[in-house]
JSON list of C-alpha atoms and ligand atoms in Angstrom, two decimals:
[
{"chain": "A", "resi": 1, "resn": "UNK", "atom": "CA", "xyz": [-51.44, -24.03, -30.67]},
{"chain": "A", "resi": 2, "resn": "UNK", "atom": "CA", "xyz": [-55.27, -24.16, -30.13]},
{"chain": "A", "resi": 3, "resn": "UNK", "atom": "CA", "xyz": [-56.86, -21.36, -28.67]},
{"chain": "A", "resi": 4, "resn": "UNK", "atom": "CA", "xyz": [-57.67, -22.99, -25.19]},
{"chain": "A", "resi": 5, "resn": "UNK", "atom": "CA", "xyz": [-54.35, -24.17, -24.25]},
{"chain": "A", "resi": 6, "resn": "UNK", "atom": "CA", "xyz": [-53.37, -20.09, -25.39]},
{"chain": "A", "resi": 7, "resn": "UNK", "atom": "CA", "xyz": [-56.22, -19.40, -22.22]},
{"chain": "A", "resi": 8, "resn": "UNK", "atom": "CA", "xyz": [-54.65, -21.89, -20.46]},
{"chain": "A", "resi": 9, "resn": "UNK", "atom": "CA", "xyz": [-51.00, -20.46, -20.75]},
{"chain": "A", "resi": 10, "resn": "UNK", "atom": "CA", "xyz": [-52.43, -17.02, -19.80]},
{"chain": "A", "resi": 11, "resn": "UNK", "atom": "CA", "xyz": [-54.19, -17.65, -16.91]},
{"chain": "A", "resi": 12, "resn": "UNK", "atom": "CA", "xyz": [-51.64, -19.20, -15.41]},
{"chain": "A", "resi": 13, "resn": "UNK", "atom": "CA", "xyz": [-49.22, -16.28, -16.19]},
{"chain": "A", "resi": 14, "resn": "UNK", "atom": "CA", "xyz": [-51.68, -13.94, -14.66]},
{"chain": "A", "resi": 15, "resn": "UNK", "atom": "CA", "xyz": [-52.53, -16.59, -11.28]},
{"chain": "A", "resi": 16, "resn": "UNK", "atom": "CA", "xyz": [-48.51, -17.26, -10.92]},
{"chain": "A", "resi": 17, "resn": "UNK", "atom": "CA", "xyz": [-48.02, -13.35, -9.59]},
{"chain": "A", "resi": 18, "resn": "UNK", "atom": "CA", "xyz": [-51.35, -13.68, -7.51]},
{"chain": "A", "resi": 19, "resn": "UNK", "atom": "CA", "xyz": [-50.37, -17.21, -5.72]},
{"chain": "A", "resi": 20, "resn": "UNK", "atom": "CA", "xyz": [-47.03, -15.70, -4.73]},
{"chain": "A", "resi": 21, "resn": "UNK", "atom": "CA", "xyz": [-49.11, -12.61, -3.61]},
{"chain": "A", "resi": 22, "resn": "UNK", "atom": "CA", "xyz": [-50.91, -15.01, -1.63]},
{"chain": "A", "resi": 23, "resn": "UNK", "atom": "CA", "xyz": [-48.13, -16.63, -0.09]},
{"chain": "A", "resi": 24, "resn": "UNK", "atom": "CA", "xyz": [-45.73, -13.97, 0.98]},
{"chain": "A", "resi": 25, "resn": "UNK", "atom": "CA", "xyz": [-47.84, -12.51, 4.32]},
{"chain": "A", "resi": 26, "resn": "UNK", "atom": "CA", "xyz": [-47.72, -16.98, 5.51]},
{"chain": "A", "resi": 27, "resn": "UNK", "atom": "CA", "xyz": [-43.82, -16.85, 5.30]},
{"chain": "A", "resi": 28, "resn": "UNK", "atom": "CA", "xyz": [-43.59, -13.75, 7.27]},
{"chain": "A", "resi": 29, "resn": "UNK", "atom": "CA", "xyz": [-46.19, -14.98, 9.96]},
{"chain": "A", "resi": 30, "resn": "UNK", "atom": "CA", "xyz": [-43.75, -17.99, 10.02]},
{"chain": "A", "resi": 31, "resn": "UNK", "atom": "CA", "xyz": [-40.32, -15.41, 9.85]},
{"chain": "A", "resi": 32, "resn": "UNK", "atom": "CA", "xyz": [-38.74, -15.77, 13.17]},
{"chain": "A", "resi": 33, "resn": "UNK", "atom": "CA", "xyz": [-39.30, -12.37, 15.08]},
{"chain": "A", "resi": 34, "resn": "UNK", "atom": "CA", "xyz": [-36.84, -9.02, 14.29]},
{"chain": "A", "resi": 35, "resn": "UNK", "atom": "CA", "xyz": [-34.56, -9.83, 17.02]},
{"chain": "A", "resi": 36, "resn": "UNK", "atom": "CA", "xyz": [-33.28, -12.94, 15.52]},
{"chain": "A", "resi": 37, "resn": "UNK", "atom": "CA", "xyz": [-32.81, -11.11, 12.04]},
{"chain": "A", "resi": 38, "resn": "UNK", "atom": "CA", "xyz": [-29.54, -9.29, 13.33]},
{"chain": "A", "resi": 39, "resn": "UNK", "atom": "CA", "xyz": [-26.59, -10.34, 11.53]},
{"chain": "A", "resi": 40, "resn": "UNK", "atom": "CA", "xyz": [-25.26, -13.49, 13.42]},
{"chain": "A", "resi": 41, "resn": "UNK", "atom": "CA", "xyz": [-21.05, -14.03, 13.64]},
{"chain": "A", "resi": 42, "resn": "UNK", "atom": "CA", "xyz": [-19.97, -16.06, 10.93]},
{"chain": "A", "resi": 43, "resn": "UNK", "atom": "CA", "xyz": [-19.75, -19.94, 11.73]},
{"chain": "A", "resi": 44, "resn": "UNK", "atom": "CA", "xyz": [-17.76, -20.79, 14.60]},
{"chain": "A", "resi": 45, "resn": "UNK", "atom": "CA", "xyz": [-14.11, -20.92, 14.21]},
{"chain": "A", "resi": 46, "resn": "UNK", "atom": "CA", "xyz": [-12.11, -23.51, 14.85]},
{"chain": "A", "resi": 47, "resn": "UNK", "atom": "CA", "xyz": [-9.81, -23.32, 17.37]},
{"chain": "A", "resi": 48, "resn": "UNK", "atom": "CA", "xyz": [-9.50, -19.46, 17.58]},
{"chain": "A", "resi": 49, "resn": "UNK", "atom": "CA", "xyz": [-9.54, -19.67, 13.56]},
{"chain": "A", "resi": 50, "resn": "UNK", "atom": "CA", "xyz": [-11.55, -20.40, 10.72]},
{"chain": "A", "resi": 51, "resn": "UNK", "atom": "CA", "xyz": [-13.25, -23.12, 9.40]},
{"chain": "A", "resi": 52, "resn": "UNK", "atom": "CA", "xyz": [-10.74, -26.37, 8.94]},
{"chain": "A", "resi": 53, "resn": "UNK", "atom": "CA", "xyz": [-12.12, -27.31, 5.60]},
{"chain": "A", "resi": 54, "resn": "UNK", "atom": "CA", "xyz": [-12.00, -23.70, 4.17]},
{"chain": "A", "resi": 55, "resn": "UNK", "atom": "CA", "xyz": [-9.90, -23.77, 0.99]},
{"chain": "A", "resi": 56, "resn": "UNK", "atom": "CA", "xyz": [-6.53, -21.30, 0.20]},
{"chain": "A", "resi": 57, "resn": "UNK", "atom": "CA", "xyz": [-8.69, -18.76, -1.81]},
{"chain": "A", "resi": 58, "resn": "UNK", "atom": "CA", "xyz": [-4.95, -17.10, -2.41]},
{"chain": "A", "resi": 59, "resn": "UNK", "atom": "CA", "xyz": [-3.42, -18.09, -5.71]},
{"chain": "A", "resi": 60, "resn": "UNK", "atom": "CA", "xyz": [0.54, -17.57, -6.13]},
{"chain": "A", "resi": 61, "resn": "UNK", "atom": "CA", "xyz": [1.87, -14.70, -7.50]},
{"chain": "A", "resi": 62, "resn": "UNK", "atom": "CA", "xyz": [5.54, -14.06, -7.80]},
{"chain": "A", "resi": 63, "resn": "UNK", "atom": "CA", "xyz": [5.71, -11.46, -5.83]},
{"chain": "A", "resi": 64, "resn": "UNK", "atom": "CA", "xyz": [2.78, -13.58, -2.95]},
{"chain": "A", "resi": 65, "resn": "UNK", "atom": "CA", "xyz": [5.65, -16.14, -3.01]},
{"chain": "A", "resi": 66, "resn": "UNK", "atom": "CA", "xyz": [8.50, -14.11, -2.59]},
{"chain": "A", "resi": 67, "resn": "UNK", "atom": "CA", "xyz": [6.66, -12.33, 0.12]},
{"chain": "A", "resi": 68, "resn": "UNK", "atom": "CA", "xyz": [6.33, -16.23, 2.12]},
{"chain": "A", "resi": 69, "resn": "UNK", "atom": "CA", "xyz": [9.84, -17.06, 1.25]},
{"chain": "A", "resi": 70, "resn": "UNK", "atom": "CA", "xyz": [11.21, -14.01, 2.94]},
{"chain": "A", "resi": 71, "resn": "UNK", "atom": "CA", "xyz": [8.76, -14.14, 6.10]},
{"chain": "A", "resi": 72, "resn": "UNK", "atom": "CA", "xyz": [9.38, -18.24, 6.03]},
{"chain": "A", "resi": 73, "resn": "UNK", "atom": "CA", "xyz": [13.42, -17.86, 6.48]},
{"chain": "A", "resi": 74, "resn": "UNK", "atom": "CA", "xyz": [12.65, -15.33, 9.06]},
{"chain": "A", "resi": 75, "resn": "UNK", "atom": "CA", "xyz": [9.61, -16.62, 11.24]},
{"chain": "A", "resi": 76, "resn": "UNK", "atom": "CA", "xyz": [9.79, -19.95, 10.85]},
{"chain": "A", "resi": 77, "resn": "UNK", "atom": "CA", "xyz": [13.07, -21.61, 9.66]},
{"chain": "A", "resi": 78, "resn": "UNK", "atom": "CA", "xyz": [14.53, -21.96, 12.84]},
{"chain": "A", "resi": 79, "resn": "UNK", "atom": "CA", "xyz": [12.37, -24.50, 13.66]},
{"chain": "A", "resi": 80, "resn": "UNK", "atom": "CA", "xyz": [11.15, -26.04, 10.43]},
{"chain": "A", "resi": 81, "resn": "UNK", "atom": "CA", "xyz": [14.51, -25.29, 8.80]},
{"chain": "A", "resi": 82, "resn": "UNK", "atom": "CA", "xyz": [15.00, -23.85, 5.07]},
{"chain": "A", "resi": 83, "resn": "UNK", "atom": "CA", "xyz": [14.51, -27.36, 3.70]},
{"chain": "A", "resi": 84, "resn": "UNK", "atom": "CA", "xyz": [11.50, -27.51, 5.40]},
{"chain": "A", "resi": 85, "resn": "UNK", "atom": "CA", "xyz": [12.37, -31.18, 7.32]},
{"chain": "A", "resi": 86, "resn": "UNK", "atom": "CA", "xyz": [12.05, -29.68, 10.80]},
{"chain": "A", "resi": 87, "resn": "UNK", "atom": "CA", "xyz": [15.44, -31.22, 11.54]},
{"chain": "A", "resi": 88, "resn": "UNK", "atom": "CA", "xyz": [16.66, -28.22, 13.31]},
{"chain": "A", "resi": 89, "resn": "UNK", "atom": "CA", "xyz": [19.02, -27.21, 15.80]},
{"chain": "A", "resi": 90, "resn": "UNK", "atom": "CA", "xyz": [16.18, -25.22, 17.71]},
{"chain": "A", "resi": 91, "resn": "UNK", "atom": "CA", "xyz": [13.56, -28.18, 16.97]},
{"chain": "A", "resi": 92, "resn": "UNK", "atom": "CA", "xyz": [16.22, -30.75, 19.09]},
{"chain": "A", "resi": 93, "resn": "UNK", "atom": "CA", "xyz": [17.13, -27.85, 21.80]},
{"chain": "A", "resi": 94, "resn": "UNK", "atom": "CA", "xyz": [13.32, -27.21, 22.32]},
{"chain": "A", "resi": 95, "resn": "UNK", "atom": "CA", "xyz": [12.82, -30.96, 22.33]},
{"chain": "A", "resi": 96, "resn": "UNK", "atom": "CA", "xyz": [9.70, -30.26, 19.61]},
{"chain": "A", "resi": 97, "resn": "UNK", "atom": "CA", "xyz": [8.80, -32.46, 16.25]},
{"chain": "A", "resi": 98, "resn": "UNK", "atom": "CA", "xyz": [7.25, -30.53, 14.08]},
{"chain": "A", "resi": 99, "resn": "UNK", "atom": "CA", "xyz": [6.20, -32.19, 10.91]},
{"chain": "A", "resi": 100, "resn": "UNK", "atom": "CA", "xyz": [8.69, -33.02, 7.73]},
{"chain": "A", "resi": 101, "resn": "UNK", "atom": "CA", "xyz": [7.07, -30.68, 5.13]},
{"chain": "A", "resi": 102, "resn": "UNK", "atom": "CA", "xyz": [8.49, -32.55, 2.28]},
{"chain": "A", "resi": 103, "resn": "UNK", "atom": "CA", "xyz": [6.22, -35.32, 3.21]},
{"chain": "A", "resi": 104, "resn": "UNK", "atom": "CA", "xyz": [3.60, -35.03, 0.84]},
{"chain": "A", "resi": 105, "resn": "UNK", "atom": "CA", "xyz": [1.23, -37.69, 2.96]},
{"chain": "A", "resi": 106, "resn": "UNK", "atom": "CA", "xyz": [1.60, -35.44, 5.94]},
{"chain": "A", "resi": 107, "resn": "UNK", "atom": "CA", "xyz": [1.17, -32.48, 4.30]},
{"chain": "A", "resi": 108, "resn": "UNK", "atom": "CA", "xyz": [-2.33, -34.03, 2.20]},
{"chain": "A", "resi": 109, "resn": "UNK", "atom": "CA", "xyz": [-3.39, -34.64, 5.79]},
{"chain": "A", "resi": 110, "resn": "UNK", "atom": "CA", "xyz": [-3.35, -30.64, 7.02]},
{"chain": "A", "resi": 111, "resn": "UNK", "atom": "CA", "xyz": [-6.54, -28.88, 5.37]},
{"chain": "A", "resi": 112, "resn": "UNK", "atom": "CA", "xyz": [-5.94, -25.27, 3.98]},
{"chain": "A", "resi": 113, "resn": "UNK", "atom": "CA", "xyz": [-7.47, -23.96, 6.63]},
{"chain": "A", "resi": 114, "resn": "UNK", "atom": "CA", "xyz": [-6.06, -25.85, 9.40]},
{"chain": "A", "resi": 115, "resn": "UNK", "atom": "CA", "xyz": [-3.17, -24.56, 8.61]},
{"chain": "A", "resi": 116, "resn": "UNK", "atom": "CA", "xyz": [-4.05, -20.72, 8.27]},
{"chain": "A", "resi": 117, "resn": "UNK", "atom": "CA", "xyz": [-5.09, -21.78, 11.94]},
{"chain": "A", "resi": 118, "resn": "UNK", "atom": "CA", "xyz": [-1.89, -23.47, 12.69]},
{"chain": "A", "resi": 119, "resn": "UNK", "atom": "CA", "xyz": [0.18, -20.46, 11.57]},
{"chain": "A", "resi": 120, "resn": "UNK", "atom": "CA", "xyz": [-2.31, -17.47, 12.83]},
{"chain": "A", "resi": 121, "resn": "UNK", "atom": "CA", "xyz": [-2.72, -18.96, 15.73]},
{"chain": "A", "resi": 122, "resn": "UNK", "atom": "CA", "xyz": [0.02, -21.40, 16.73]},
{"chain": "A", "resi": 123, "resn": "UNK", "atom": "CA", "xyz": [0.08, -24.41, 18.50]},
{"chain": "A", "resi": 124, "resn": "UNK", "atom": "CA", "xyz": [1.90, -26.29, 20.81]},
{"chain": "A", "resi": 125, "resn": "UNK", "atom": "CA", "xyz": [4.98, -24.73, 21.16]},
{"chain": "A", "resi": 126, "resn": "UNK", "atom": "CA", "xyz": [4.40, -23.01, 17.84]},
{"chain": "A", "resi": 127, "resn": "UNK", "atom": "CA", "xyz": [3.89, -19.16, 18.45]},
{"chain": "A", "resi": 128, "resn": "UNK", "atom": "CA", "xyz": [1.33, -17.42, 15.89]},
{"chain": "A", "resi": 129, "resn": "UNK", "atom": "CA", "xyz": [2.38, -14.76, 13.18]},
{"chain": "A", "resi": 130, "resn": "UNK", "atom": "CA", "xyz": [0.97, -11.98, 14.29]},
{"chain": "A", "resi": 131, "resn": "UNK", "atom": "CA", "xyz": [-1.62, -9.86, 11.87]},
{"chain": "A", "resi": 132, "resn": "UNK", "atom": "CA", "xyz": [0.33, -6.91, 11.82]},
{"chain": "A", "resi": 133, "resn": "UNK", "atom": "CA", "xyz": [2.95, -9.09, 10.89]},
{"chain": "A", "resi": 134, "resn": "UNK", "atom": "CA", "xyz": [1.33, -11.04, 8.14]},
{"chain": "A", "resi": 135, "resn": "UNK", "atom": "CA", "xyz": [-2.15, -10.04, 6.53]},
{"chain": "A", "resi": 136, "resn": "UNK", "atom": "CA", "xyz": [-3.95, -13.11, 6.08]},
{"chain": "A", "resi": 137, "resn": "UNK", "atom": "CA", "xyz": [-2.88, -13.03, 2.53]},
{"chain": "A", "resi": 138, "resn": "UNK", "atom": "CA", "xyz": [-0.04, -13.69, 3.90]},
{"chain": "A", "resi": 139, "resn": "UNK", "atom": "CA", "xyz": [-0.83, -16.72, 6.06]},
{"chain": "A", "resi": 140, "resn": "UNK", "atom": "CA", "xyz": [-2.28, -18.04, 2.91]},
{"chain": "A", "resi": 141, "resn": "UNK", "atom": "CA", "xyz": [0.72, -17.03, 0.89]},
{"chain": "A", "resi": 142, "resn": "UNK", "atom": "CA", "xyz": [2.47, -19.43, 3.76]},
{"chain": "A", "resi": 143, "resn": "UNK", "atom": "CA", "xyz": [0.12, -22.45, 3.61]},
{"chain": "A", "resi": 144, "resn": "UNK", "atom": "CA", "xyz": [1.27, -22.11, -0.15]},
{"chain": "A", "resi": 145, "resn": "UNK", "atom": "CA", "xyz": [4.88, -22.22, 0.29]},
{"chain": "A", "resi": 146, "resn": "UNK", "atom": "CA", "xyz": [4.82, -24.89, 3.19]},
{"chain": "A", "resi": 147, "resn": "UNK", "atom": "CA", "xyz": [3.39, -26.87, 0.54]},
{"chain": "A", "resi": 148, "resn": "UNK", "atom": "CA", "xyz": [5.47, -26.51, -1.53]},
{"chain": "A", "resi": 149, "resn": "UNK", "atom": "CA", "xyz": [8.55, -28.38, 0.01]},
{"chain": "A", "resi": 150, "resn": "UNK", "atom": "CA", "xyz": [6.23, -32.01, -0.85]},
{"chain": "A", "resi": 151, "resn": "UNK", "atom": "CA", "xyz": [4.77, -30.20, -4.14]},
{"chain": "A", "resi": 152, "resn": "UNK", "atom": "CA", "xyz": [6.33, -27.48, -5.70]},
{"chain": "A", "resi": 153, "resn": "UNK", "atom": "CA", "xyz": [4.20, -26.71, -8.44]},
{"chain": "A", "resi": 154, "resn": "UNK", "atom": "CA", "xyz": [1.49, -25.58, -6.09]},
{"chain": "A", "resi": 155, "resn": "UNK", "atom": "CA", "xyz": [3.60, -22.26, -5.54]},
{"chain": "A", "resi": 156, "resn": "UNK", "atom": "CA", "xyz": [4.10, -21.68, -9.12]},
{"chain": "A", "resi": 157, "resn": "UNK", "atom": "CA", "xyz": [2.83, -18.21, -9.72]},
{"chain": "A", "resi": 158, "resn": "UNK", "atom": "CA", "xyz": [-0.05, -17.44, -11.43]},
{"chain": "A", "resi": 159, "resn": "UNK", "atom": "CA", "xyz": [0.21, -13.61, -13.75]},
{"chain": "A", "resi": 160, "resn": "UNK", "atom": "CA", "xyz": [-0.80, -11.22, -11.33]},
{"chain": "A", "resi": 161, "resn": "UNK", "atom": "CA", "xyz": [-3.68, -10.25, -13.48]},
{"chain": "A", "resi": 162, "resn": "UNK", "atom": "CA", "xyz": [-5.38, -13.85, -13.01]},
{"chain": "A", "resi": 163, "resn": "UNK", "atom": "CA", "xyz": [-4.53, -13.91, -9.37]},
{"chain": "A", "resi": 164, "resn": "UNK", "atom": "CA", "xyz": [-6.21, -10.23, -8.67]},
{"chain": "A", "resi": 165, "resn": "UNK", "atom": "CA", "xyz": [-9.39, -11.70, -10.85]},
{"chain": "A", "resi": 166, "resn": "UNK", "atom": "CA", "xyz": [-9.90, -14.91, -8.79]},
{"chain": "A", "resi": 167, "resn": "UNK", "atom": "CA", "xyz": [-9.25, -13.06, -5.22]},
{"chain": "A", "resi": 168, "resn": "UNK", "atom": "CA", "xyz": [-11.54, -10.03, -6.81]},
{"chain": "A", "resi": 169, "resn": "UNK", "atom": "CA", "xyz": [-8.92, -7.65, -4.84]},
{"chain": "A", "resi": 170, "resn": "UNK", "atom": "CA", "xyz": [-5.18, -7.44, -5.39]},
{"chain": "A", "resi": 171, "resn": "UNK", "atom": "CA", "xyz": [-2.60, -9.20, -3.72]},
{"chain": "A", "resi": 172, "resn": "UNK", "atom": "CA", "xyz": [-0.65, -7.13, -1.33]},
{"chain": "B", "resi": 201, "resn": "HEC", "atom": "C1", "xyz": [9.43, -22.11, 17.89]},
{"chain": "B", "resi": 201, "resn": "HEC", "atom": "C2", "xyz": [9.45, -23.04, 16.79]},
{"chain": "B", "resi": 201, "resn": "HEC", "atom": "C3", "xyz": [8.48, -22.84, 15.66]},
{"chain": "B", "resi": 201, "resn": "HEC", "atom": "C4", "xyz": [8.35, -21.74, 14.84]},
{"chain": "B", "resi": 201, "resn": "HEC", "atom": "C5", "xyz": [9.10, -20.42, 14.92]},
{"chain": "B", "resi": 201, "resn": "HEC", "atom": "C6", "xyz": [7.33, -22.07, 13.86]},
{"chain": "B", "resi": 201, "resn": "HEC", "atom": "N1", "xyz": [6.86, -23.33, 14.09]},
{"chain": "B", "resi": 201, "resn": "HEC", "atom": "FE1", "xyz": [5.48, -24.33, 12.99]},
{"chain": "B", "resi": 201, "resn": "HEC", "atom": "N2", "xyz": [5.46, -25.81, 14.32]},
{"chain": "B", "resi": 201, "resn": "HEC", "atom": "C7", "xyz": [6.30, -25.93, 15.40]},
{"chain": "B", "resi": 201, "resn": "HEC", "atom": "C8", "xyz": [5.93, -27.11, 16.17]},
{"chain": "B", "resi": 201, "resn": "HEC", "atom": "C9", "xyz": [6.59, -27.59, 17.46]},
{"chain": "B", "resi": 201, "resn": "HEC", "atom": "C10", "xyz": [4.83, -27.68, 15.51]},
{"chain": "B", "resi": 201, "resn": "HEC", "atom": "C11", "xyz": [4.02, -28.89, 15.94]},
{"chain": "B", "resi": 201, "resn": "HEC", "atom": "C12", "xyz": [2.94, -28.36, 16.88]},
{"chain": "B", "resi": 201, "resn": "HEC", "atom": "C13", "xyz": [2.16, -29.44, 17.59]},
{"chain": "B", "resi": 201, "resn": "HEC", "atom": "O1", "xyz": [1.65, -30.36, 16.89]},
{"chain": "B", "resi": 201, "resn": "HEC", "atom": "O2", "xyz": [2.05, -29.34, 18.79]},
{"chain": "B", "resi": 201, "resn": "HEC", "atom": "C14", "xyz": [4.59, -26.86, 14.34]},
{"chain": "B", "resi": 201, "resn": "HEC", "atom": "C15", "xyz": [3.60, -27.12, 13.41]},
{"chain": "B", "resi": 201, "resn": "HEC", "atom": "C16", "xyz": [3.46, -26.46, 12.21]},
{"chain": "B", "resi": 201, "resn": "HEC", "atom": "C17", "xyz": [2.59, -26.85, 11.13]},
{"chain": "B", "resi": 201, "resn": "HEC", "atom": "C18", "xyz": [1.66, -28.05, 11.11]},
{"chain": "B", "resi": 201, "resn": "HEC", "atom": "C19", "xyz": [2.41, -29.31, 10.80]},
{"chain": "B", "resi": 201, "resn": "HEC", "atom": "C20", "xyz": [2.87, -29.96, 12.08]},
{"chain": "B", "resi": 201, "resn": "HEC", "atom": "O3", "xyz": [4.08, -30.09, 12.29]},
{"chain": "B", "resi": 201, "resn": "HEC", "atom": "O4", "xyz": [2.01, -30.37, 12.87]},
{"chain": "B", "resi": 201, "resn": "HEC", "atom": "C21", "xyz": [2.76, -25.95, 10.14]},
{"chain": "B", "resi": 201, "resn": "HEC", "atom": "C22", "xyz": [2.08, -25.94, 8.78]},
{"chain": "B", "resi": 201, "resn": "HEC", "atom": "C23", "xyz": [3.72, -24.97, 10.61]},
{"chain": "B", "resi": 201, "resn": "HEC", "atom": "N3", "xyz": [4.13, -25.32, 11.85]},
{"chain": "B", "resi": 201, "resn": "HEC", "atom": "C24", "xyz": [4.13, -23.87, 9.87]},
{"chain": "B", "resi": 201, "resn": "HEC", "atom": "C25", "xyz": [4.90, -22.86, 10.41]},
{"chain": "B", "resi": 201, "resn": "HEC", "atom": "C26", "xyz": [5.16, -21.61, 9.73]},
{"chain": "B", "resi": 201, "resn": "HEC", "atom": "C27", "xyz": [4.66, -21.26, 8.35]},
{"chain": "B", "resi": 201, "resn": "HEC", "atom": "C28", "xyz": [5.90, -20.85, 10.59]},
{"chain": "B", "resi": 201, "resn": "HEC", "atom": "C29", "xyz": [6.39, -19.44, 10.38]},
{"chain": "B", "resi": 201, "resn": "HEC", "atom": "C30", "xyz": [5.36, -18.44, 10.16]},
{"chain": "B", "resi": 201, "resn": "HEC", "atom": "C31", "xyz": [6.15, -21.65, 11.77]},
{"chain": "B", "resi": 201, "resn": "HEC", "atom": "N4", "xyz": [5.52, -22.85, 11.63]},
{"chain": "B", "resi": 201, "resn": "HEC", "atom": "C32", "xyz": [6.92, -21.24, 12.85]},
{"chain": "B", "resi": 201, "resn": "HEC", "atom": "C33", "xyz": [7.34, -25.08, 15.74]},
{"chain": "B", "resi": 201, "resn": "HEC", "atom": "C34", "xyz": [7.52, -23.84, 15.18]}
]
């Protein structure tokens, strides 16, 4: 390497610090003023919920899926029935359709996070599962095991180890 391009390489190692230097005091003339700079509520939720298009960040565990199974034939059975079809006494009585959850076309057609919404929040004649009935684990645990009636091997469990390390926090 010749000795000039050596100058060359060191200036600009010694001007890169001083043009950021230089720069900083412009971005905070153009920083919007303090009052902004309080921590604004995450983006609007849909419908009482969050995001549609947010993604089940809750992989299966054995026990995440026995957890759904048990609050599934309690909450929600009666009206979606075990099998999932919706063909339920309750459903006809009530005079509701809700859809058949072994229909995998349907079920592609619900985002992840519509249907946290769907079952946090209800809809329709749907009521919501309460928080202190089901952490939103839970719901996601739920959005899991509703899909698997059109895809069971979405709700095969994962080893609890793997789960914990993709959550970052064990599953309750
Ligand atoms: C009282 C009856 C009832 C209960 C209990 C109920 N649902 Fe529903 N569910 C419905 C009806 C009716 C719809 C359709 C709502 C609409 O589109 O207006 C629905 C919709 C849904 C949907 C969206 C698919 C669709 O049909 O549009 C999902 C997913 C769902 N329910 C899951 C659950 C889960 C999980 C539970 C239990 C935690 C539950 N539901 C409890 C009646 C019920």
């Amino acid at each position: 390497m010749s000795k000039s391009i050596l100058l060359l390489l060191g200036g600009a190692l010694v001007l890169a610090p001083l043009a950021i230097a230089g720069r900083a005091p412009q971005q905070d003339a153009a920083a919007p003023p303090a009052a902004s700079q309080t921590p604004q509520p995450a983006p609007a939720p849909a419908a009482g919920g969050i995001p549609a298009d947010t993604k089940n960040p809750v992989r299966p565990t054995a026990a995440g899926m026995a957890k759904a199974k048990e609050l599934y034939a309690i909450d929600c059975a009666m009206c979606h029935g075990d099998n999932g079809n919706g063909k339920t006494d309750l459903a006809t009585s009530m005079a509701i359709t809700p859809a058949d959850f072994s229909d995998i076309k349907m079920m592609n057609a619900i985002p992840d996070g519509e249907m946290f919404n769907i079952i946090r929040v209800g809809k329709g004649k749907m009521p919501g599962e309460d928080p202190a009935r089901a952490k939103d684990a839970e719901v996601w645990n739920l959005v899991t095991y509703v899909r698997s009636f059109s895809n069971p091997a979405v709700a095969v469990p994962v080893p609890e180890k793997a789960a914990a390390h993709s959550t970052g926090r064990r599953s309750r």
